[in-house]
mmCIF file of C-alpha atoms in Angstrom:
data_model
loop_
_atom_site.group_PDB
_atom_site.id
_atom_site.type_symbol
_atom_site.label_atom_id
_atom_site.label_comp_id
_atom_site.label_asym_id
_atom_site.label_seq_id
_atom_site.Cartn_x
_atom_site.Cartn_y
_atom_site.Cartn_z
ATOM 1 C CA UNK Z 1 -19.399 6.325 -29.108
ATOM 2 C CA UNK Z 2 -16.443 4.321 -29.639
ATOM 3 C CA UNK Z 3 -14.674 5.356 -26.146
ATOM 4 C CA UNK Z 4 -18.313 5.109 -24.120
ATOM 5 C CA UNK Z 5 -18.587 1.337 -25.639
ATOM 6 C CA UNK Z 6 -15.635 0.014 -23.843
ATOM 7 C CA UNK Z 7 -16.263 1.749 -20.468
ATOM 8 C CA UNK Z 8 -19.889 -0.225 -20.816
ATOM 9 C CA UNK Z 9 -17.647 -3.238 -21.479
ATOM 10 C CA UNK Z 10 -15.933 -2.669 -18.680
ATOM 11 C CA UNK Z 11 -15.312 0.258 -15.764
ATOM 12 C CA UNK Z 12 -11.348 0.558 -15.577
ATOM 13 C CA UNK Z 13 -9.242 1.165 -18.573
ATOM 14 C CA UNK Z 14 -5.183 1.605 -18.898
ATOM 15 C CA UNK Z 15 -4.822 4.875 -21.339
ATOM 16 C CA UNK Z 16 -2.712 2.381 -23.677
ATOM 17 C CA UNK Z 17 -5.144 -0.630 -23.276
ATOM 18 C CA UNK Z 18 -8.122 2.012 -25.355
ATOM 19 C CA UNK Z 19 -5.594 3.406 -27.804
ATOM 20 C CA UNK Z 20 -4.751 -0.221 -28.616
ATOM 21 C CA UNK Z 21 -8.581 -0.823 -28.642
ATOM 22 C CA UNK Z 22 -9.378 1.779 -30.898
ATOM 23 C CA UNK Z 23 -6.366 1.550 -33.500
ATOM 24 C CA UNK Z 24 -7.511 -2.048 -33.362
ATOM 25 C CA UNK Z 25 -10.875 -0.278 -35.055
ATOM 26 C CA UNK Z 26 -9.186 1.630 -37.635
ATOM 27 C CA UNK Z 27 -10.297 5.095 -36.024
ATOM 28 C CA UNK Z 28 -7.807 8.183 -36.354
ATOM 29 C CA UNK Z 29 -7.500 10.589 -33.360
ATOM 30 C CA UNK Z 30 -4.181 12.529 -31.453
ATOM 31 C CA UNK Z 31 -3.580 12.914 -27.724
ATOM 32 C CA UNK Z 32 -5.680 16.069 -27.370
ATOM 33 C CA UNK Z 33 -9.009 14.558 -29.086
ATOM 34 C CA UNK Z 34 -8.391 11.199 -26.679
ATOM 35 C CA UNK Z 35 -8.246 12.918 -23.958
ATOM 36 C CA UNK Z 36 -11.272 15.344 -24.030
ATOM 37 C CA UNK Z 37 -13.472 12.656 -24.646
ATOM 38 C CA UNK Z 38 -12.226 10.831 -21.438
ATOM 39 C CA UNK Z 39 -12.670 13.700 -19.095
ATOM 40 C CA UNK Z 40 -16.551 13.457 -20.435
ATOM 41 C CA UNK Z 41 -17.060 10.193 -19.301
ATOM 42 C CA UNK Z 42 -14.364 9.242 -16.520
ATOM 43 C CA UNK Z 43 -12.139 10.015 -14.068
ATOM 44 C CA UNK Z 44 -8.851 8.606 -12.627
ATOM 45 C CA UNK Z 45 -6.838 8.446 -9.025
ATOM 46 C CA UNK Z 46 -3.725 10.214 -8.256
ATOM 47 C CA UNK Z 47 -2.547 7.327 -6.138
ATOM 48 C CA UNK Z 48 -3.556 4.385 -4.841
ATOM 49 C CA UNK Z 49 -4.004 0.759 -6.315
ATOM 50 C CA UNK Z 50 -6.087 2.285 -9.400
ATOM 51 C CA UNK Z 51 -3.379 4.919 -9.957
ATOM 52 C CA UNK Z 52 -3.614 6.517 -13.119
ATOM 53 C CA UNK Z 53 -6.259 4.598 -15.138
ATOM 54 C CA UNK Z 54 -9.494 6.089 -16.373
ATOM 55 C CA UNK Z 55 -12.851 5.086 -14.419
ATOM 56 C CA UNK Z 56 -16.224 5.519 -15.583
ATOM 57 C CA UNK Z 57 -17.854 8.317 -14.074
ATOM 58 C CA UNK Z 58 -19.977 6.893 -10.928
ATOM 59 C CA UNK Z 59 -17.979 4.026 -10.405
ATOM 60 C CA UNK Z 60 -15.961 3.906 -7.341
ATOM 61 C CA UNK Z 61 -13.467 1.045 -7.363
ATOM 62 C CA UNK Z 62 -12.568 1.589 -3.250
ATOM 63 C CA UNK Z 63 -16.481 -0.008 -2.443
ATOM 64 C CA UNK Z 64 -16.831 -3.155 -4.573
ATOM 65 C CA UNK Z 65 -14.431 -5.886 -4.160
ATOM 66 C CA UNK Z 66 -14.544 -6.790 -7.352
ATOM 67 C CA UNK Z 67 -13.128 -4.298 -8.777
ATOM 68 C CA UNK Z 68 -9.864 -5.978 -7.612
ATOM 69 C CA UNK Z 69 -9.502 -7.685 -11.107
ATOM 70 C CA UNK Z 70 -8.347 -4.336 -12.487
ATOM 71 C CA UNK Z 71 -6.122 -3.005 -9.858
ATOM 72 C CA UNK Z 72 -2.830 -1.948 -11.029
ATOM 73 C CA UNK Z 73 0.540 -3.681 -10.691
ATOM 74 C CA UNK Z 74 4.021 -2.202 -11.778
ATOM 75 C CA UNK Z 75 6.740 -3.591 -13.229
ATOM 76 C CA UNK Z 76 10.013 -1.838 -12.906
ATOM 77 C CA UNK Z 77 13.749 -2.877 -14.558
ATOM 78 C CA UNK Z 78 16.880 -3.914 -12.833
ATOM 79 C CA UNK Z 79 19.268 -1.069 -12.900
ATOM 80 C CA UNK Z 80 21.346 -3.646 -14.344
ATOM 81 C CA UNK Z 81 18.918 -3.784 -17.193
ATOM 82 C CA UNK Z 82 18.251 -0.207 -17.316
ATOM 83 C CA UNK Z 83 21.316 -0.124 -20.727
ATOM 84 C CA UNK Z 84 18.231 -1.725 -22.793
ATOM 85 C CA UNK Z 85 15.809 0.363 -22.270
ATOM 86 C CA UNK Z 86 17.583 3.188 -23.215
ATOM 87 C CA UNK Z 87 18.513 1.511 -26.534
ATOM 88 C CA UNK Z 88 15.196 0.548 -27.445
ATOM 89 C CA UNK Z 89 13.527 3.990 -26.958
ATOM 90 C CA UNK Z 90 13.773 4.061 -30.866
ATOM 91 C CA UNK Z 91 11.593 1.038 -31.086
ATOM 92 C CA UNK Z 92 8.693 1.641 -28.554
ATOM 93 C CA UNK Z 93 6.254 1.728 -30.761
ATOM 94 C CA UNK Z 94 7.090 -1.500 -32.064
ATOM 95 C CA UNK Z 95 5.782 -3.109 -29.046
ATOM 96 C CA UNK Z 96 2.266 -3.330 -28.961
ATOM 97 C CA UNK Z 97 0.475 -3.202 -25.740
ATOM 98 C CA UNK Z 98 -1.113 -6.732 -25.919
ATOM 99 C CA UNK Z 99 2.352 -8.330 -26.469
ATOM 100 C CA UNK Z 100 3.635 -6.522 -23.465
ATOM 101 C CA UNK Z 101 0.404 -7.801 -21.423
ATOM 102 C CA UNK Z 102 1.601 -11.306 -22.937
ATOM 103 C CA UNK Z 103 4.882 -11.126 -22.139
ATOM 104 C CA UNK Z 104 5.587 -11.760 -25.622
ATOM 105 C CA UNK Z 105 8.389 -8.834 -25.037
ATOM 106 C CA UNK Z 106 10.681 -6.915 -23.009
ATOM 107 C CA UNK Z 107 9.391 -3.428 -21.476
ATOM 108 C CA UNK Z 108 11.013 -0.653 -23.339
ATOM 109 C CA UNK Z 109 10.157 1.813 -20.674
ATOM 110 C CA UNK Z 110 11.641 1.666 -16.945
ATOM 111 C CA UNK Z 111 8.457 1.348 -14.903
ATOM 112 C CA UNK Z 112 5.650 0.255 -16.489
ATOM 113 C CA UNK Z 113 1.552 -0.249 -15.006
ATOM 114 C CA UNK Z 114 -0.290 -3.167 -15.851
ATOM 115 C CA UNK Z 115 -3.688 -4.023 -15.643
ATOM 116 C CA UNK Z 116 -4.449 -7.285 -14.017
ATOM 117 C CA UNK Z 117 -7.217 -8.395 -15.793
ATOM 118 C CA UNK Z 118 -5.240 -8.032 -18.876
ATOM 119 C CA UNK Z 119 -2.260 -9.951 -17.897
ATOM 120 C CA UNK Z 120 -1.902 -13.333 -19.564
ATOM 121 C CA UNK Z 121 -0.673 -15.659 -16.602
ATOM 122 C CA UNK Z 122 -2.459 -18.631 -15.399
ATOM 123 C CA UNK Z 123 -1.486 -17.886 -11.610
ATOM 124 C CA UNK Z 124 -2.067 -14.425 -11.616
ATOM 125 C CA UNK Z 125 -5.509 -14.875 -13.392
ATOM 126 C CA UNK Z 126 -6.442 -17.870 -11.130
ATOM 127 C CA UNK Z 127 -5.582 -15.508 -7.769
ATOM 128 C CA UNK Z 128 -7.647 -12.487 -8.510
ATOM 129 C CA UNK Z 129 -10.661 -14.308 -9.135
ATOM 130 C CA UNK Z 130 -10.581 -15.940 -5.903
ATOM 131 C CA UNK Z 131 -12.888 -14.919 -2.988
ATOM 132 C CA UNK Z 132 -11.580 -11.484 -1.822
ATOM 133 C CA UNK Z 133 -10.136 -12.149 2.066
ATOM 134 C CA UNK Z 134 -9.752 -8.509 2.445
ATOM 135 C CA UNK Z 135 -12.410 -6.056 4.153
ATOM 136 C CA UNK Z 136 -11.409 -2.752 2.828
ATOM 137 C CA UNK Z 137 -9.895 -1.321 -0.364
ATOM 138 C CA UNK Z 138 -6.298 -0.584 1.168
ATOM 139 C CA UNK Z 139 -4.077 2.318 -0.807
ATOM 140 C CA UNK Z 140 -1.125 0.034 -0.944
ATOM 141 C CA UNK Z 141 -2.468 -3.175 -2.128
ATOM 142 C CA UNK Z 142 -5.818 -2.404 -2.799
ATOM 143 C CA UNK Z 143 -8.213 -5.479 -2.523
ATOM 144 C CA UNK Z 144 -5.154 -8.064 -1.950
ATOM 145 C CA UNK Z 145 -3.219 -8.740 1.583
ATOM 146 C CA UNK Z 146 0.370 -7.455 1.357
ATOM 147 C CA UNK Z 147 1.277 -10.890 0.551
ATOM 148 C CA UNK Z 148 -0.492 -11.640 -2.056
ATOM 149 C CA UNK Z 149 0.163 -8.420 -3.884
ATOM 150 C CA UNK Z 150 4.073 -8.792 -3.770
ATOM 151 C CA UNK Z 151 3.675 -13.265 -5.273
ATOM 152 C CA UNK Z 152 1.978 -11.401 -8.340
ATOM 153 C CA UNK Z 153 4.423 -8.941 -8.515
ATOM 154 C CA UNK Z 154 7.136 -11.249 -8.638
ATOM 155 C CA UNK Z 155 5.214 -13.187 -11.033
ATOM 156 C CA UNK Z 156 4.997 -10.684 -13.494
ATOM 157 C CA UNK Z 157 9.153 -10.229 -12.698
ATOM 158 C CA UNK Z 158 9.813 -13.741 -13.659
ATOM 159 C CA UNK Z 159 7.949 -13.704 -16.756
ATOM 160 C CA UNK Z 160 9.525 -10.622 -18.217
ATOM 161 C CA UNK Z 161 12.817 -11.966 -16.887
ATOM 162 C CA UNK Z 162 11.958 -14.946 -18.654
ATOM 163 C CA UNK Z 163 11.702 -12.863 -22.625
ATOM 164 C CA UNK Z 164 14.953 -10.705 -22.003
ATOM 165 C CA UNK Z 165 16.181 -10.502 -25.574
ATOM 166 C CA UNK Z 166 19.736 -10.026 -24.041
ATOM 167 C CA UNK Z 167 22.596 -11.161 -21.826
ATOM 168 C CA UNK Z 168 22.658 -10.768 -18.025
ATOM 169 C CA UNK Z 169 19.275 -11.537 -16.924
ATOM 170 C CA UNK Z 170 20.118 -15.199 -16.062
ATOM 171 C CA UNK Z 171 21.014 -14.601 -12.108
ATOM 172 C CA UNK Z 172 18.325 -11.868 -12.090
ATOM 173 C CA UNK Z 173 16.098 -14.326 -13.380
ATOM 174 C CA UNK Z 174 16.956 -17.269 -10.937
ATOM 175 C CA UNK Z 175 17.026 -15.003 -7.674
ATOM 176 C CA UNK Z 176 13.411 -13.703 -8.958
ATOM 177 C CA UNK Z 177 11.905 -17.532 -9.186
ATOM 178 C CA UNK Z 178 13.366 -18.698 -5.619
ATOM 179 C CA UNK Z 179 11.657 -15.279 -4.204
ATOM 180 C CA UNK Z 180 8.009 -16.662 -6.521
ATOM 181 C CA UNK Z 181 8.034 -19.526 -4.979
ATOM 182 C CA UNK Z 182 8.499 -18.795 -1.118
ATOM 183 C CA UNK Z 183 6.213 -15.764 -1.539
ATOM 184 C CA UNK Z 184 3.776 -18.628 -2.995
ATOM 185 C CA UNK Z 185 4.095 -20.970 -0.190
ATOM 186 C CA UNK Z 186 3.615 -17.999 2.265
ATOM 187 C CA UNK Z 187 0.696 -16.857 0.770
ATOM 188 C CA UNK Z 188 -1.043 -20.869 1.361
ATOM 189 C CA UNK Z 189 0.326 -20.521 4.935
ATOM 190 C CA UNK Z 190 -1.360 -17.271 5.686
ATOM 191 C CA UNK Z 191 -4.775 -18.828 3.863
ATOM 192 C CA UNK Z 192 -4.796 -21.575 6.284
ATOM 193 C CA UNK Z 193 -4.306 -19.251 9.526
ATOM 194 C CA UNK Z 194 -8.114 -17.386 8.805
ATOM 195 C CA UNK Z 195 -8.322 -16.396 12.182
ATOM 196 C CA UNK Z 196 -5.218 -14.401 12.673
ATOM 197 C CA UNK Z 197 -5.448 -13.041 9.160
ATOM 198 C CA UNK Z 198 -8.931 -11.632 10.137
ATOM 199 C CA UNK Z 199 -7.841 -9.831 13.773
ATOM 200 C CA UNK Z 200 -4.290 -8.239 11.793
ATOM 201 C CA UNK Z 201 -7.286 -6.821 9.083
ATOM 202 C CA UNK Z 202 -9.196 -5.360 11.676
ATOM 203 C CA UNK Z 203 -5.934 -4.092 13.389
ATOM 204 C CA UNK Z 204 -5.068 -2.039 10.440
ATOM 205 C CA UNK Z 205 -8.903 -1.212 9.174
ATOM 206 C CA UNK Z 206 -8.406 2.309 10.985
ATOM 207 C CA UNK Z 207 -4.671 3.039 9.067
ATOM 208 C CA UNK Z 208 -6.433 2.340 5.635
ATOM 209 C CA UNK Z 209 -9.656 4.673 6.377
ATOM 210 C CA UNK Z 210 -7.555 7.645 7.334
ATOM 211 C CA UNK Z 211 -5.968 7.961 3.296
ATOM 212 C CA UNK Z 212 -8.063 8.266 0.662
ATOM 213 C CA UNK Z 213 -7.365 8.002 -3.160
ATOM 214 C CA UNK Z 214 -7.629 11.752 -4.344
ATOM 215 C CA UNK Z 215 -10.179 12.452 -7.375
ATOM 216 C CA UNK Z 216 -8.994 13.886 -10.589
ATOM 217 C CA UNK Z 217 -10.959 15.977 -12.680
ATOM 218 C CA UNK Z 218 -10.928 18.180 -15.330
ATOM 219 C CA UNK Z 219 -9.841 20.782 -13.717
ATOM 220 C CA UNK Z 220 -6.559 19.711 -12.014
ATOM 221 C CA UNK Z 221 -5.541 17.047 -14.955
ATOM 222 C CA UNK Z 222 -2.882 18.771 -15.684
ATOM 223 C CA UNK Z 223 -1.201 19.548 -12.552
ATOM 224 C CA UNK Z 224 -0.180 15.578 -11.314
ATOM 225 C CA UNK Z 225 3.110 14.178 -10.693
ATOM 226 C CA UNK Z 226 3.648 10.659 -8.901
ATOM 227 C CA UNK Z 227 6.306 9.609 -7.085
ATOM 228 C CA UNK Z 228 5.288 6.017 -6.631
ATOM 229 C CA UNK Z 229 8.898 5.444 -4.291
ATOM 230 C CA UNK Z 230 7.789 7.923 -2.314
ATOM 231 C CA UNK Z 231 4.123 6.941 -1.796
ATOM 232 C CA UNK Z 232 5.081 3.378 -0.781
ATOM 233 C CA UNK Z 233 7.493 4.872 1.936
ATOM 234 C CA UNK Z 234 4.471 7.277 3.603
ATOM 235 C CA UNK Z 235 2.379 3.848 3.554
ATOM 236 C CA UNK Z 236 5.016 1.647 5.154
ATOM 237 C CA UNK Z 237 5.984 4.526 7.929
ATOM 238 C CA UNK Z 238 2.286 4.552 8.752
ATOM 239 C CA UNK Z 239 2.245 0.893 9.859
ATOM 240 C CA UNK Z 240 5.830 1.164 11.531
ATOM 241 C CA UNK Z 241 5.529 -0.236 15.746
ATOM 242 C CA UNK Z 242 9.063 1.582 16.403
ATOM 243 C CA UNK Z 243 7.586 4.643 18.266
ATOM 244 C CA UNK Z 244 5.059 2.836 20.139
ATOM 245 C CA UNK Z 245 7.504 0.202 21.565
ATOM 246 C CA UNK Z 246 9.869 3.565 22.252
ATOM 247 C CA UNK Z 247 6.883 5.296 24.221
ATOM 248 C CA UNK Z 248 5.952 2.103 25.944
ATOM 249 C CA UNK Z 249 9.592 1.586 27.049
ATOM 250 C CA UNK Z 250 10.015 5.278 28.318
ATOM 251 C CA UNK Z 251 6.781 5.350 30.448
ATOM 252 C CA UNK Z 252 8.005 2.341 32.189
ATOM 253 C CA UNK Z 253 11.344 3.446 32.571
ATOM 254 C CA UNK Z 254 9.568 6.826 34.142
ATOM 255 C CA UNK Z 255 7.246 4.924 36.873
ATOM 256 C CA UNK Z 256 10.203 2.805 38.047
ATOM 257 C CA UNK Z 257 11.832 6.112 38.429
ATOM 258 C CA UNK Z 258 9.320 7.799 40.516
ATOM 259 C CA UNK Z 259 8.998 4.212 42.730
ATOM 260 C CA UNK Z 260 12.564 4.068 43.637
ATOM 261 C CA UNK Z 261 12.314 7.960 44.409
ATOM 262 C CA UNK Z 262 9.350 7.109 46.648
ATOM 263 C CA UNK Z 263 11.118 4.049 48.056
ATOM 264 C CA UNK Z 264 14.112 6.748 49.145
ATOM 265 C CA UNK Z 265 12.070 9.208 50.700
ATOM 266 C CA UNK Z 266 9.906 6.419 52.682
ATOM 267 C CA UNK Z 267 13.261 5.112 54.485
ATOM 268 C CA UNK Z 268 14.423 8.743 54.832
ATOM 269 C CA UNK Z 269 11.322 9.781 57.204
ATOM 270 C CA UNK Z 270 11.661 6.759 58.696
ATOM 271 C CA UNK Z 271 15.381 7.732 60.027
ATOM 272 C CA UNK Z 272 13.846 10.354 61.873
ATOM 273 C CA UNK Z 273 14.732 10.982 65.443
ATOM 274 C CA UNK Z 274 11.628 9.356 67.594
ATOM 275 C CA UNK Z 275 10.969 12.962 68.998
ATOM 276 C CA UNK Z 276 9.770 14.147 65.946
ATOM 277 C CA UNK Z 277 7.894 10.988 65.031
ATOM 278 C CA UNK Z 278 4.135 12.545 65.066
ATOM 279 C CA UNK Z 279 5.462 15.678 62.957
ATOM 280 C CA UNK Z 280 7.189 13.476 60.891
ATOM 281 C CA UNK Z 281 4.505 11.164 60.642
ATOM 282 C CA UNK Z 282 2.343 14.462 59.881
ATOM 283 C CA UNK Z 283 4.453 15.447 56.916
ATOM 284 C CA UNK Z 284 5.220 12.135 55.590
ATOM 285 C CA UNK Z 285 1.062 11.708 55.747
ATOM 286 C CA UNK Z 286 0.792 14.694 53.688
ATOM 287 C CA UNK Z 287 3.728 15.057 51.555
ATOM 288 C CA UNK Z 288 2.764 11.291 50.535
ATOM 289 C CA UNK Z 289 -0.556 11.845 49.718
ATOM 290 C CA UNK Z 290 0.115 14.463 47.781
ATOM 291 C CA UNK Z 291 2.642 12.511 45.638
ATOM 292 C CA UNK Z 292 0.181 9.059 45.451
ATOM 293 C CA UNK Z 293 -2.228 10.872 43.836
ATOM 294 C CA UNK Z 294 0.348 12.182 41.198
ATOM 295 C CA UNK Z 295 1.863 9.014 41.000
ATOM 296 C CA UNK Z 296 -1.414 6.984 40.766
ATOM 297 C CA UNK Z 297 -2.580 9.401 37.950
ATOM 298 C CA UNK Z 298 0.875 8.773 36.088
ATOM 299 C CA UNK Z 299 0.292 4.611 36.788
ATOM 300 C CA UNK Z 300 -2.914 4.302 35.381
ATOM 301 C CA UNK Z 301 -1.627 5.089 31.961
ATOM 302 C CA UNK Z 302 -3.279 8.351 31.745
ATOM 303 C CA UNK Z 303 -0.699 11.279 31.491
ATOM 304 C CA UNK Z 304 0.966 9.027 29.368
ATOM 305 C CA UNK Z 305 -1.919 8.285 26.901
ATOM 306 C CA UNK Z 306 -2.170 12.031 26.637
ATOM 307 C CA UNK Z 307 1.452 12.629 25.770
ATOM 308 C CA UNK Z 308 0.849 9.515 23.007
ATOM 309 C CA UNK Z 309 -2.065 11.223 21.421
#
């Protein structure tokens, strides 16, 4: 009853946001109990902007915008930084999961998700509330442009950098707020330019329809490992213009070829001796039919569009 309450408080729990919630209410349970009482009543994603937190059951995030408030965001440490974490391992439990959410304290872990909603930041709680611009649930950012996504995480990177108990964060820290603040700026730029924000949605509606968040169930709980590097890379190479600029730039480079071949064999028949003229004529009539209707297939763009698809 206790689990079932907070998905009716809301759809989209963090794992450590209920054990926090229910230690909170003095009730006693291990890992195994926790999580067979989960699998009864929700689900999670594999990937995607929801990646890894539990969902009531009938609830699909990906079809109501505002369902944005609980997307994900990571925070990852420095490699610089990477020395404290693996001192402080002794003391993770010491850190409770609302003081993380408050940056109160420093991550003890090296990449850890956050749940926007529970984030205690001014900015990042005044942007997610805001109108949604976006169309489509997207399985990099989710509900947010690209922009948008990458102010809050930078955000979140100054206000951790902002609690590090130690030494060396200070450069770390200043490089992060100069980043905050152009990403900020950008972000009012590309609010004011509606129009063009609207078209480069529509432009990559098709890219975000053809991945879908996978469902987890019972059954294949067990079996999941993320690589969160390597999901980010599959995203970015989908969106990548490189090969269509190369394809555009070899079929040109092809029909000026087969002009300049034309061109040749044009002033070649035309060298011909004047006794020959109505043979040559003949052949020239036929050989260049022939080859227009090649080349007029290859010009309109579509042996070329077949080789694309």
């Amino acid at each position: 009853m206790a689990v079932s309450k907070l998905f009716d408080e809301r759809p989209i729990w963090p794992k450590s946001s209920i054990i926090d919630r229910l230690l909170d209410e003095g009730l006693q349970f291990n890992r195994q109990m926790l999580k067979r009482l989960l699998l009864r009543i929700a689900y999670y994603f594999s990937n995607g902007p929801f990646l890894k937190f539990w969902i009531r059951k009938g609830y699909d995030p990906r079809k109501d915008p505002e369902s944005r408030i609980y997307q994900r965001m990571d925070f990852r440490v420095k490699p610089s930084l990477l020395s404290y974490c693996d001192a402080s391992t002794d003391t993770e439990l010491m850190c409770r999961w609302k003081d993380l959410c408050a940056f109160q304290v420093f991550p003890t872990k090296c990449s850890t998700l956050f749940q926007l909603y529970e984030v205690v930041d001014d900015y990042i709680q005044q942007e997610i509330r805001k109108p949604p611009k976006q169309t489509t649930c997207s399985l990099k950012t989710g509900w947010f442009s690209e922009s948008m996504f990458d102010a809050i995480r930078k955000c979140m990177e100054v206000r951790f950098m902002s609690v590090y108990p130690g030494t060396g964060a200070e450069k770390l820290l200043k490089t992060a707020s100069d980043a905050f603040e152009k990403l900020k700026k950008e972000c009012i730029y590309k609010d004011a330019l509606q129009p063009d924000q609207e078209e480069h949605q529509e432009f990559n509606k098709g890219d975000d329809d053809k991945e879908k968040p996978e469902i987890v169930d019972d059954d294949e709980e067990d079996k999941i490992e993320v690589d969160e590097a390597e999901e980010e890379s599959d995203a970015d190479e989908a969106l990548d213009p490189v090969a269509e600029d190369e394809v555009s730039m070899q079929s040109h480079s092809y029909m000026d070829l087969e002009n300049n071949s034309r061109t040749y064999l044009q002033e070649l028949f035309d060298s011909f001796p004047s006794s020959e003229v109505g043979t040559a004529k003949m052949q020239d009539d036929e050989i260049s039919d022939g080859e227009y209707q090649i080349f007029e297939q290859d010009s309109d763009g579509s042996y070329f569009d077949d080789g694309d698809n």
